[in-house]
């Protein structure tokens, strides 16, 4: 593009700065080291002329990975080929959902180009698809963001071209009616339009995207779960997730970094309904490019990411350990799945932080390496072949997250506060007391093994009937308790009747 115009723009900004006479305002501070970015800001400054050289095939990555920097200094023609794939995947251990995806993952493939690039977009809808789909990229200047020109029936492919005039981090999503449903099924992802000078190199870059999901069954209710339109309209999600599944970023799949490194997160929010209060427990964002735009804010604890919006953030990692990514609307994090881990390795720095892992306190059951036992018990139950041993294995994993915080991993409780479950005469007197207490809680005086307690246990009615049955069966067969078994049908019956000593909550 014409250098003269650029220089003019530059000159007029200098004049403006001089005229306003302000110096060192936070606004200035935020832009000085990247002033070039601002000069290229706005779509009228983003056309650097026709593409140069041979067309380039875009490198697309699946979450949580991010394609490498374009490393280019001139505008290019970039060819993006994205496939729409409808497929059944796990939304949680033992729970599946028919996702509609861009590139076979939720969120869809990450696309990275440079401002001024001409993007030739090919959208292919797999022949196996049942629905037509299209794509609206928020980075497109033009009506519909590409939606009308990309409407693609199953087994077809469409093509359209746009010039990336504005730098920034943008959401793309399907915009086929009913749009909310296509988005709720996972049809969204991120496209980064690098500023012409590129982004400052960092050690690690990751791609994380939040979304809310609406299933007919409860949270973690096993089996293939259909979409629930009523819940979606009421904006009452069953799951709120990072990267499309409960546990997509925990256990072995946690994000990784080393101390001394700078991590950059590209975080989007597909919605369709919720706004995210994105936070990393134990870190402070050194910089946040809020709303995915050009300016950054510094020293931020929690950043708001609107539905259909994004943010870019950087932080330097000083201390090894687990950092927990959450939506700080906390019931979403701990009861609907909006939780991920960044695991940092390296040497301790006691002068900054004294140590002692807090994973467990925050994570509960997600601190477990895997919940495979829970999934295999669910499968066995479906097949009508659930054994007591399956139930005990599954119950053990669930107990670790749900009950052990108070009753302790060895079931011995805590003197004067939490009664023991180990060799409990209260449990031995009537095995149905277990599912009863789990589902309805317990309050008021209770005597266990000759010791009086008078406290409150909250009801754990968020657990499914299977889960209640498995935890109860595990406890009955552990630590000197009398043995026996609770079935999911018994749990379902007990759920319906509320005893007099139930505690508040439901
Ligand atoms: Cu769609």
XYZ file of N, CA, C and O in Angstrom, residues 102-235:
536
model
N -16.104 -27.787 13.292
C -15.251 -27.288 12.215
C -13.906 -27.997 12.369
O -13.154 -27.697 13.301
N -13.635 -28.961 11.525
C -12.345 -29.644 11.579
C -12.319 -30.838 12.511
O -11.245 -31.380 12.784
N -13.469 -31.257 13.021
C -13.524 -32.473 13.833
C -13.258 -32.272 15.310
O -13.179 -33.244 16.064
N -13.093 -31.010 15.739
C -12.844 -30.763 17.159
C -13.728 -29.612 17.637
O -14.206 -28.817 16.837
N -13.914 -29.549 18.952
C -14.591 -28.402 19.574
C -13.608 -27.788 20.557
O -13.154 -28.485 21.454
N -13.221 -26.520 20.396
C -13.559 -25.636 19.290
C -12.910 -26.112 17.986
O -12.085 -27.032 17.985
N -13.262 -25.465 16.884
C -12.729 -25.846 15.579
C -11.267 -25.479 15.431
O -10.662 -24.845 16.306
N -10.693 -25.876 14.290
C -9.271 -25.623 14.025
C -8.918 -24.141 14.182
O -9.690 -23.270 13.807
N -7.730 -23.901 14.710
C -7.231 -22.528 14.871
C -6.637 -22.083 13.532
O -5.868 -22.817 12.907
N -7.005 -20.890 13.107
C -6.514 -20.349 11.834
C -5.658 -19.127 12.149
O -6.039 -18.299 12.985
N -4.486 -19.019 11.493
C -3.604 -17.885 11.774
C -3.139 -17.266 10.461
O -2.495 -17.937 9.655
N -3.467 -16.015 10.230
C -2.996 -15.311 9.037
C -2.469 -13.943 9.472
O -2.432 -13.633 10.659
N -2.053 -13.139 8.490
C -1.483 -11.835 8.794
C -2.410 -10.754 8.240
O -3.032 -10.950 7.188
N -2.475 -9.642 8.909
C -3.275 -8.520 8.431
C -2.850 -8.181 7.003
O -1.649 -8.138 6.703
N -3.807 -7.936 6.125
C -3.495 -7.638 4.732
C -3.538 -8.862 3.838
O -3.574 -8.738 2.609
N -3.547 -10.073 4.469
C -3.610 -11.294 3.659
C -4.967 -11.424 2.974
O -5.992 -10.984 3.497
N -4.947 -12.067 1.822
C -6.183 -12.415 1.132
C -6.452 -13.882 1.431
O -5.619 -14.740 1.136
N -7.587 -14.151 2.067
C -7.864 -15.518 2.509
C -8.880 -16.167 1.573
O -9.993 -15.675 1.411
N -8.439 -17.238 0.924
C -9.368 -18.013 0.091
C -9.874 -19.152 0.942
O -9.120 -20.049 1.318
N -11.162 -19.090 1.268
C -11.734 -20.008 2.251
C -12.537 -21.104 1.573
O -13.438 -20.825 0.779
N -12.192 -22.352 1.863
C -12.942 -23.491 1.321
C -13.648 -24.184 2.477
O -12.981 -24.669 3.395
N -14.956 -24.208 2.446
C -15.703 -24.917 3.487
C -16.307 -26.165 2.860
O -17.079 -26.083 1.904
N -15.931 -27.323 3.431
C -16.416 -28.581 2.886
C -17.292 -29.239 3.942
O -16.854 -29.405 5.091
N -18.520 -29.582 3.571
C -19.420 -30.252 4.496
C -19.420 -31.739 4.156
O -19.780 -32.137 3.053
N -18.971 -32.563 5.097
C -18.801 -33.998 4.843
C -20.094 -34.658 4.341
O -21.185 -34.284 4.783
N -19.955 -35.634 3.463
C -21.145 -36.309 2.925
C -21.986 -36.978 4.022
O -23.189 -37.125 3.878
N -21.328 -37.356 5.141
C -22.049 -38.032 6.227
C -22.909 -37.064 7.036
O -23.700 -37.477 7.879
N -22.726 -35.752 6.815
C -23.463 -34.768 7.620
C -24.957 -34.859 7.350
O -25.378 -35.259 6.273
N -25.733 -34.465 8.347
C -27.180 -34.469 8.191
C -27.706 -33.062 7.929
O -28.828 -32.874 7.478
N -26.904 -32.056 8.222
C -27.357 -30.668 8.186
C -26.515 -29.858 7.204
O -25.321 -30.121 7.054
N -27.102 -28.809 6.634
C -26.271 -27.819 5.940
C -25.605 -26.932 6.989
O -26.125 -26.786 8.102
N -24.458 -26.362 6.662
C -23.760 -25.471 7.589
C -23.113 -24.349 6.787
O -23.003 -24.423 5.564
N -22.648 -23.328 7.499
C -21.888 -22.263 6.852
C -20.920 -21.689 7.876
O -20.752 -22.253 8.973
N -20.267 -20.588 7.559
C -19.337 -19.995 8.527
C -19.407 -18.480 8.468
O -19.486 -17.884 7.393
N -19.470 -17.876 9.667
C -19.407 -16.426 9.811
C -18.126 -16.170 10.595
O -18.019 -16.564 11.755
N -17.133 -15.565 9.921
C -15.886 -15.232 10.621
C -15.966 -13.760 11.024
O -16.214 -12.893 10.182
N -15.778 -13.511 12.316
C -15.865 -12.118 12.785
C -14.735 -11.261 12.217
O -14.739 -10.054 12.376
N -13.767 -11.892 11.580
C -12.646 -11.152 11.009
C -12.937 -10.684 9.586
O -12.111 -10.029 8.967
N -14.105 -11.051 9.063
C -14.436 -10.682 7.677
C -15.114 -9.323 7.636
O -16.023 -9.060 8.426
N -14.665 -8.460 6.738
C -15.361 -7.213 6.488
C -16.303 -7.482 5.321
O -15.837 -7.695 4.195
N -17.594 -7.495 5.588
C -18.576 -7.813 4.548
C -19.795 -8.418 5.190
O -19.664 -9.105 6.208
N -20.977 -8.181 4.623
C -22.225 -8.627 5.255
C -22.231 -10.124 5.550
O -21.853 -10.930 4.701
N -22.631 -10.441 6.774
C -22.752 -11.852 7.159
C -21.437 -12.510 7.511
O -21.410 -13.655 7.936
N -20.330 -11.813 7.309
C -19.029 -12.388 7.664
C -18.709 -13.658 6.896
O -17.933 -14.493 7.347
N -19.312 -13.806 5.721
C -19.036 -15.010 4.920
C -20.183 -15.999 4.939
O -20.188 -16.968 4.187
N -21.173 -15.742 5.815
C -22.225 -16.742 6.027
C -22.963 -17.108 4.741
O -23.068 -18.286 4.397
N -23.447 -16.106 4.013
C -24.273 -16.401 2.837
C -23.448 -17.109 1.765
O -23.898 -18.073 1.153
N -22.210 -16.667 1.583
C -21.398 -17.255 0.509
C -20.846 -18.622 0.873
O -20.249 -19.293 0.031
N -21.011 -19.043 2.118
C -20.428 -20.328 2.499
C -21.480 -21.369 2.849
O -21.157 -22.444 3.343
N -22.749 -21.074 2.618
C -23.802 -22.041 2.927
C -23.570 -23.323 2.134
O -23.486 -23.294 0.915
N -23.397 -24.439 2.846
C -22.949 -25.667 2.184
C -23.781 -26.876 2.612
O -23.832 -27.211 3.799
N -24.401 -27.513 1.659
C -25.191 -28.719 1.941
C -24.254 -29.903 2.173
O -23.100 -29.869 1.736
N -24.735 -30.960 2.837
C -23.896 -32.148 3.041
C -23.333 -32.650 1.708
O -24.046 -32.680 0.707
N -22.062 -33.001 1.720
C -21.432 -33.525 0.514
C -21.022 -32.446 -0.479
O -20.574 -32.751 -1.572
N -21.167 -31.190 -0.114
C -20.774 -30.097 -0.997
C -19.628 -29.293 -0.397
O -19.281 -29.448 0.758
N -19.089 -28.393 -1.243
C -17.995 -27.554 -0.788
C -18.243 -26.152 -1.345
O -18.746 -26.017 -2.460
N -17.934 -25.113 -0.579
C -18.082 -23.773 -1.153
C -16.830 -22.956 -0.880
O -16.022 -23.286 -0.012
N -16.701 -21.870 -1.647
C -15.476 -21.086 -1.580
C -15.819 -19.608 -1.592
O -16.709 -19.180 -2.323
N -15.142 -18.843 -0.770
C -15.256 -17.391 -0.840
C -13.926 -16.805 -0.413
O -13.081 -17.507 0.163
N -13.716 -15.537 -0.749
C -12.424 -14.919 -0.465
C -12.642 -13.611 0.281
O -13.570 -12.871 -0.017
N -11.802 -13.374 1.282
C -11.877 -12.076 1.979
C -10.480 -11.569 2.272
O -9.525 -12.346 2.355
N -10.382 -10.267 2.398
C -9.098 -9.678 2.776
C -9.153 -9.345 4.264
O -10.113 -8.714 4.727
N -8.160 -9.776 5.020
C -8.137 -9.562 6.469
C -7.655 -8.138 6.749
O -6.456 -7.893 6.857
N -8.596 -7.222 6.845
C -8.232 -5.806 6.977
C -7.912 -5.388 8.406
O -7.186 -4.429 8.623
N -8.496 -6.096 9.381
C -8.272 -5.717 10.782
C -7.485 -6.793 11.513
O -7.844 -7.966 11.452
N -6.443 -6.376 12.230
C -5.713 -7.324 13.076
C -6.556 -7.632 14.307
O -7.412 -6.840 14.692
N -6.303 -8.778 14.932
C -7.015 -9.110 16.165
C -7.309 -10.594 16.248
O -7.000 -11.366 15.337
N -7.900 -10.981 17.380
C -8.269 -12.386 17.608
C -9.787 -12.476 17.474
O -10.513 -11.809 18.223
N -10.250 -13.265 16.531
C -11.671 -13.276 16.189
C -12.291 -14.661 16.319
O -11.650 -15.675 16.037
N -13.561 -14.651 16.704
C -14.345 -15.883 16.747
C -14.910 -16.153 15.359
O -15.241 -15.222 14.637
N -14.972 -17.404 14.971
C -15.804 -17.782 13.833
C -16.828 -18.785 14.328
O -16.620 -19.455 15.335
N -17.955 -18.866 13.642
C -19.006 -19.793 14.066
C -19.928 -20.086 12.911
O -19.931 -19.374 11.913
N -20.722 -21.122 13.075
C -21.720 -21.443 12.064
C -22.880 -20.475 12.250
O -23.198 -20.077 13.367
N -23.506 -20.080 11.162
C -24.621 -19.135 11.249
C -25.822 -19.662 10.475
O -26.576 -18.909 9.887
N -25.978 -20.984 10.483
C -27.130 -21.596 9.826
C -28.252 -21.740 10.851
O -27.996 -22.126 11.988
N -29.466 -21.444 10.451
C -30.605 -21.518 11.374
C -30.905 -22.965 11.762
O -30.789 -23.854 10.918
N -31.271 -23.206 13.008
C -31.276 -22.271 14.133
C -29.840 -22.038 14.637
O -29.195 -22.975 15.109
N -29.388 -20.805 14.515
C -27.975 -20.487 14.775
C -27.554 -20.920 16.181
O -26.509 -21.532 16.379
N -28.406 -20.612 17.166
C -28.066 -20.953 18.558
C -27.759 -22.436 18.704
O -26.823 -22.826 19.398
N -28.534 -23.259 18.009
C -28.353 -24.698 18.135
C -27.042 -25.145 17.483
O -26.315 -25.985 18.043
N -26.721 -24.575 16.319
C -25.461 -24.948 15.662
C -24.273 -24.583 16.556
O -23.299 -25.324 16.656
N -24.369 -23.426 17.186
C -23.282 -22.983 18.064
C -23.250 -23.852 19.329
O -22.186 -24.288 19.771
N -24.425 -24.151 19.876
C -24.494 -24.981 21.089
C -23.917 -26.373 20.830
O -23.437 -27.033 21.735
N -23.955 -26.809 19.577
C -23.406 -28.129 19.248
C -21.904 -28.090 18.997
O -21.309 -29.095 18.621
N -21.298 -26.928 19.162
C -19.831 -26.856 19.091
C -19.266 -26.166 17.862
O -18.048 -26.233 17.627
N -20.107 -25.489 17.082
C -19.610 -24.913 15.829
C -19.011 -23.518 16.004
O -19.623 -22.504 15.635
N -17.801 -23.479 16.559
C -17.095 -22.215 16.695
C -15.603 -22.473 16.834
O -15.179 -23.607 17.113
N -14.827 -21.422 16.626
C -13.375 -21.536 16.754
C -12.771 -20.138 16.680
O -13.497 -19.135 16.695
N -11.438 -20.068 16.592
C -10.759 -18.774 16.570
C -9.901 -18.606 15.326
O -9.297 -19.565 14.832
N -9.848 -17.370 14.848
C -8.915 -17.003 13.785
C -8.123 -15.795 14.270
O -8.697 -14.809 14.735
N -6.808 -15.915 14.204
C -5.933 -14.815 14.610
C -5.458 -14.081 13.362
O -4.915 -14.701 12.439
N -5.680 -12.780 13.335
C -5.114 -11.965 12.266
C -3.946 -11.222 12.904
O -4.143 -10.279 13.685
N -2.749 -11.693 12.627
C -1.558 -11.067 13.230
C -1.419 -9.636 12.730
O -1.647 -9.369 11.551
N -0.964 -8.732 13.607
C -0.617 -7.399 13.112
C 0.594 -7.555 12.178
O 1.308 -8.557 12.262
N 0.835 -6.591 11.284
C 1.886 -6.756 10.268
C 3.255 -7.088 10.853
O 4.028 -7.825 10.246
N 3.552 -6.557 12.039
C 4.866 -6.830 12.619
C 4.876 -8.137 13.409
O 5.890 -8.528 13.990
N 3.733 -8.852 13.447
C 3.657 -10.120 14.178
C 3.488 -9.898 15.668
O 3.453 -8.753 16.138
N 3.361 -10.990 16.409
C 3.276 -10.891 17.868
C 4.663 -11.146 18.434
O 5.462 -11.858 17.828
N 4.944 -10.577 19.595
C 6.220 -10.829 20.255
C 6.361 -12.328 20.496
O 5.430 -12.959 20.983
N 7.495 -12.917 20.159
C 7.637 -14.360 20.419
C 7.536 -14.668 21.919
O 8.018 -13.891 22.744
N 6.854 -15.774 22.240
C 6.775 -16.233 23.634
C 7.142 -17.710 23.653
O 7.328 -18.319 22.598
N 7.222 -18.296 24.862
C 7.660 -19.693 24.951
C 6.547 -20.691 24.622
O 6.791 -21.725 24.025
N 5.339 -20.384 25.077
C 4.228 -21.320 24.852
C 2.988 -20.549 24.420
O 2.706 -19.485 24.975
N 2.299 -21.097 23.440
C 1.016 -20.527 23.033
C -0.038 -21.626 23.075
O 0.203 -22.722 22.563
N -1.193 -21.331 23.666
C -2.269 -22.323 23.729
C -3.604 -21.716 23.327
O -3.819 -20.513 23.450
N -4.473 -22.606 22.900
C -5.800 -22.259 22.372
C -6.866 -22.877 23.280
O -6.938 -24.104 23.409
N -7.644 -22.032 23.915
C -8.683 -22.486 24.839
C -9.981 -21.769 24.482
O -9.969 -20.570 24.234
N -11.067 -22.502 24.442
C -12.331 -21.839 24.127
C -13.462 -22.401 24.978
O -13.623 -23.611 25.095
N -14.185 -21.491 25.575
C -15.299 -21.881 26.432
C -16.572 -22.027 25.606
O -16.759 -21.342 24.603
N -17.456 -22.919 26.068
C -18.763 -23.048 25.434
C -19.742 -23.623 26.433
O -19.344 -24.294 27.381
N -21.038 -23.325 26.252
C -22.062 -23.894 27.125
C -22.872 -24.930 26.344
O -23.162 -24.749 25.169
N -23.212 -26.038 27.025
C -23.858 -27.187 26.372
C -25.121 -27.588 27.128
O -25.164 -27.492 28.359
N -26.082 -28.070 26.363
C -27.419 -28.332 26.897
C -27.826 -29.765 26.586
O -28.147 -30.076 25.438
N -27.761 -30.636 27.579
C -28.118 -32.035 27.333
C -29.401 -32.379 28.082
O -29.696 -31.788 29.126
N -30.131 -33.353 27.546
C -31.387 -33.756 28.178
C -31.122 -34.305 29.580
O -31.842 -34.002 30.521
N -30.044 -35.108 29.719
C -29.732 -35.676 31.030
C -28.976 -34.685 31.906
O -28.508 -33.652 31.434
N -28.863 -35.034 33.198
C -28.127 -34.175 34.128
C -26.629 -34.181 33.821
O -26.150 -35.020 33.069
N -25.904 -33.291 34.482
C -24.444 -33.251 34.403
C -23.877 -34.635 34.714
O -24.206 -35.216 35.741
N -23.067 -35.146 33.818
C -22.420 -36.451 33.945
C -23.369 -37.645 33.920
O -22.953 -38.757 34.254
N -24.625 -37.465 33.557
C -25.505 -38.611 33.383
C -25.028 -39.377 32.161
O -24.850 -38.803 31.086
N -24.782 -40.689 32.351
C -24.081 -41.465 31.332
C -24.911 -41.710 30.070
O -26.122 -41.558 30.086
N -24.222 -42.108 29.021
C -24.883 -42.469 27.764
C -24.864 -41.335 26.758
O -24.301 -40.269 27.007
N -25.471 -41.589 25.599
C -25.555 -40.569 24.543
C -26.655 -39.585 24.925
O -27.805 -39.972 25.120
N -26.299 -38.328 25.042
C -27.251 -37.315 25.503
C -27.712 -36.419 24.351
O -26.893 -35.793 23.699
N -29.018 -36.332 24.141
C -29.502 -35.416 23.097
C -29.476 -33.954 23.556
O -29.419 -33.667 24.748
N -29.508 -33.063 22.585
C -29.574 -31.619 22.826
C -30.938 -31.270 23.433
O -31.950 -31.830 23.040
N -30.951 -30.356 24.387
C -32.197 -29.929 25.027
C -32.475 -28.457 24.702
O -31.867 -27.558 25.281
N -33.390 -28.240 23.769
C -33.702 -26.890 23.303
C -34.274 -26.007 24.412
O -33.956 -24.831 24.499
N -35.109 -26.599 25.274
C -35.721 -25.810 26.352
C -34.646 -25.223 27.267
O -34.657 -24.037 27.584
N -33.683 -26.083 27.670
C -32.604 -25.611 28.545
C -31.810 -24.517 27.844
O -31.362 -23.557 28.475
N -31.616 -24.680 26.521
C -30.833 -23.694 25.773
C -31.550 -22.347 25.758
O -30.937 -21.296 25.951
N -32.860 -22.390 25.556
C -33.632 -21.141 25.530
C -33.634 -20.495 26.917
O -33.535 -19.287 27.058
N -33.689 -21.330 27.942
C -33.655 -20.791 29.318
C -32.240 -20.372 29.740
O -32.050 -19.879 30.847
N -31.259 -20.599 28.882
C -29.856 -20.303 29.203
C -29.414 -21.016 30.474
O -28.756 -20.447 31.337
